[in-house]
Amino acid sequence: DDYSVDGLVTAIKKFEVRSSEFKKSVILKQAERFSKERFKREIVEFVQQSLTSKH
């Protein structure tokens, strides 16, 4: 949790050493959880459910 330049350099070096351990498919799947499309879809579903449950 070092936010200095040296901390960033260290983090990048650690990542480069371990980069083969990361799976692109897993990273992409995790990133999809934060997509604009998913947010829009889920907010619409939430609003629809909220409106339906109040009537």
Short mmCIF file of C-alpha atoms in Angstrom, two decimals:
data_model
loop_
_atom_site.label_atom_id
_atom_site.label_comp_id
_atom_site.label_asym_id
_atom_site.label_seq_id
_atom_site.Cartn_x
_atom_site.Cartn_y
_atom_site.Cartn_z
CA ASP A 1 0.00 0.00 0.00
CA ASP A 2 2.82 2.37 -0.86
CA TYR A 3 1.58 5.15 -3.15
CA SER A 4 5.00 6.63 -3.85
CA VAL A 5 6.92 6.38 -7.12
CA ASP A 6 9.15 3.71 -5.57
CA GLY A 7 6.09 1.80 -4.42
CA LEU A 8 4.64 1.86 -7.92
CA VAL A 9 7.93 0.68 -9.44
CA THR A 10 8.08 -2.16 -6.93
CA ALA A 11 4.49 -3.19 -7.65
CA ILE A 12 5.11 -3.21 -11.41
CA LYS A 13 8.24 -5.33 -10.98
CA LYS A 14 6.35 -7.80 -8.78
CA PHE A 15 3.58 -7.99 -11.38
CA GLU A 16 6.07 -8.61 -14.18
CA VAL A 17 7.66 -11.47 -12.22
CA ARG A 18 4.27 -13.09 -11.57
CA SER A 19 2.48 -12.13 -14.79
CA SER A 20 2.39 -15.72 -16.03
CA GLU A 21 0.21 -16.62 -13.04
CA PHE A 22 -2.63 -14.40 -14.22
CA LYS A 23 -5.27 -15.75 -16.60
CA LYS A 24 -6.65 -13.31 -19.12
CA SER A 25 -10.09 -14.95 -19.13
CA VAL A 26 -10.43 -14.62 -15.36
CA ILE A 27 -9.33 -10.98 -15.44
CA LEU A 28 -11.79 -10.17 -18.22
CA LYS A 29 -14.63 -11.90 -16.38
CA GLN A 30 -13.89 -9.89 -13.25
CA ALA A 31 -13.72 -6.64 -15.24
CA GLU A 32 -17.13 -7.34 -16.79
CA ARG A 33 -18.63 -6.94 -13.32
CA PHE A 34 -17.89 -3.23 -13.66
CA SER A 35 -19.01 -2.66 -17.24
CA LYS A 36 -21.36 0.17 -18.18
CA GLU A 37 -23.67 -2.34 -19.87
CA ARG A 38 -24.03 -4.42 -16.73
CA PHE A 39 -24.62 -1.32 -14.61
CA LYS A 40 -27.36 -0.09 -16.96
CA ARG A 41 -29.02 -3.51 -17.08
CA GLU A 42 -28.95 -3.98 -13.33
CA ILE A 43 -30.15 -0.47 -12.49
CA VAL A 44 -33.10 -0.87 -14.87
CA GLU A 45 -33.93 -4.24 -13.29
CA PHE A 46 -33.70 -2.72 -9.81
CA VAL A 47 -35.97 0.20 -10.67
CA GLN A 48 -38.50 -2.08 -12.36
CA GLN A 49 -38.55 -4.42 -9.36
CA SER A 50 -38.89 -1.49 -6.98
CA LEU A 51 -41.81 -0.05 -8.90
CA THR A 52 -43.50 -3.43 -9.21
CA SER A 53 -43.17 -4.26 -5.51
CA LYS A 54 -44.77 -0.96 -4.45
CA HIS A 55 -47.97 -1.52 -6.43
#
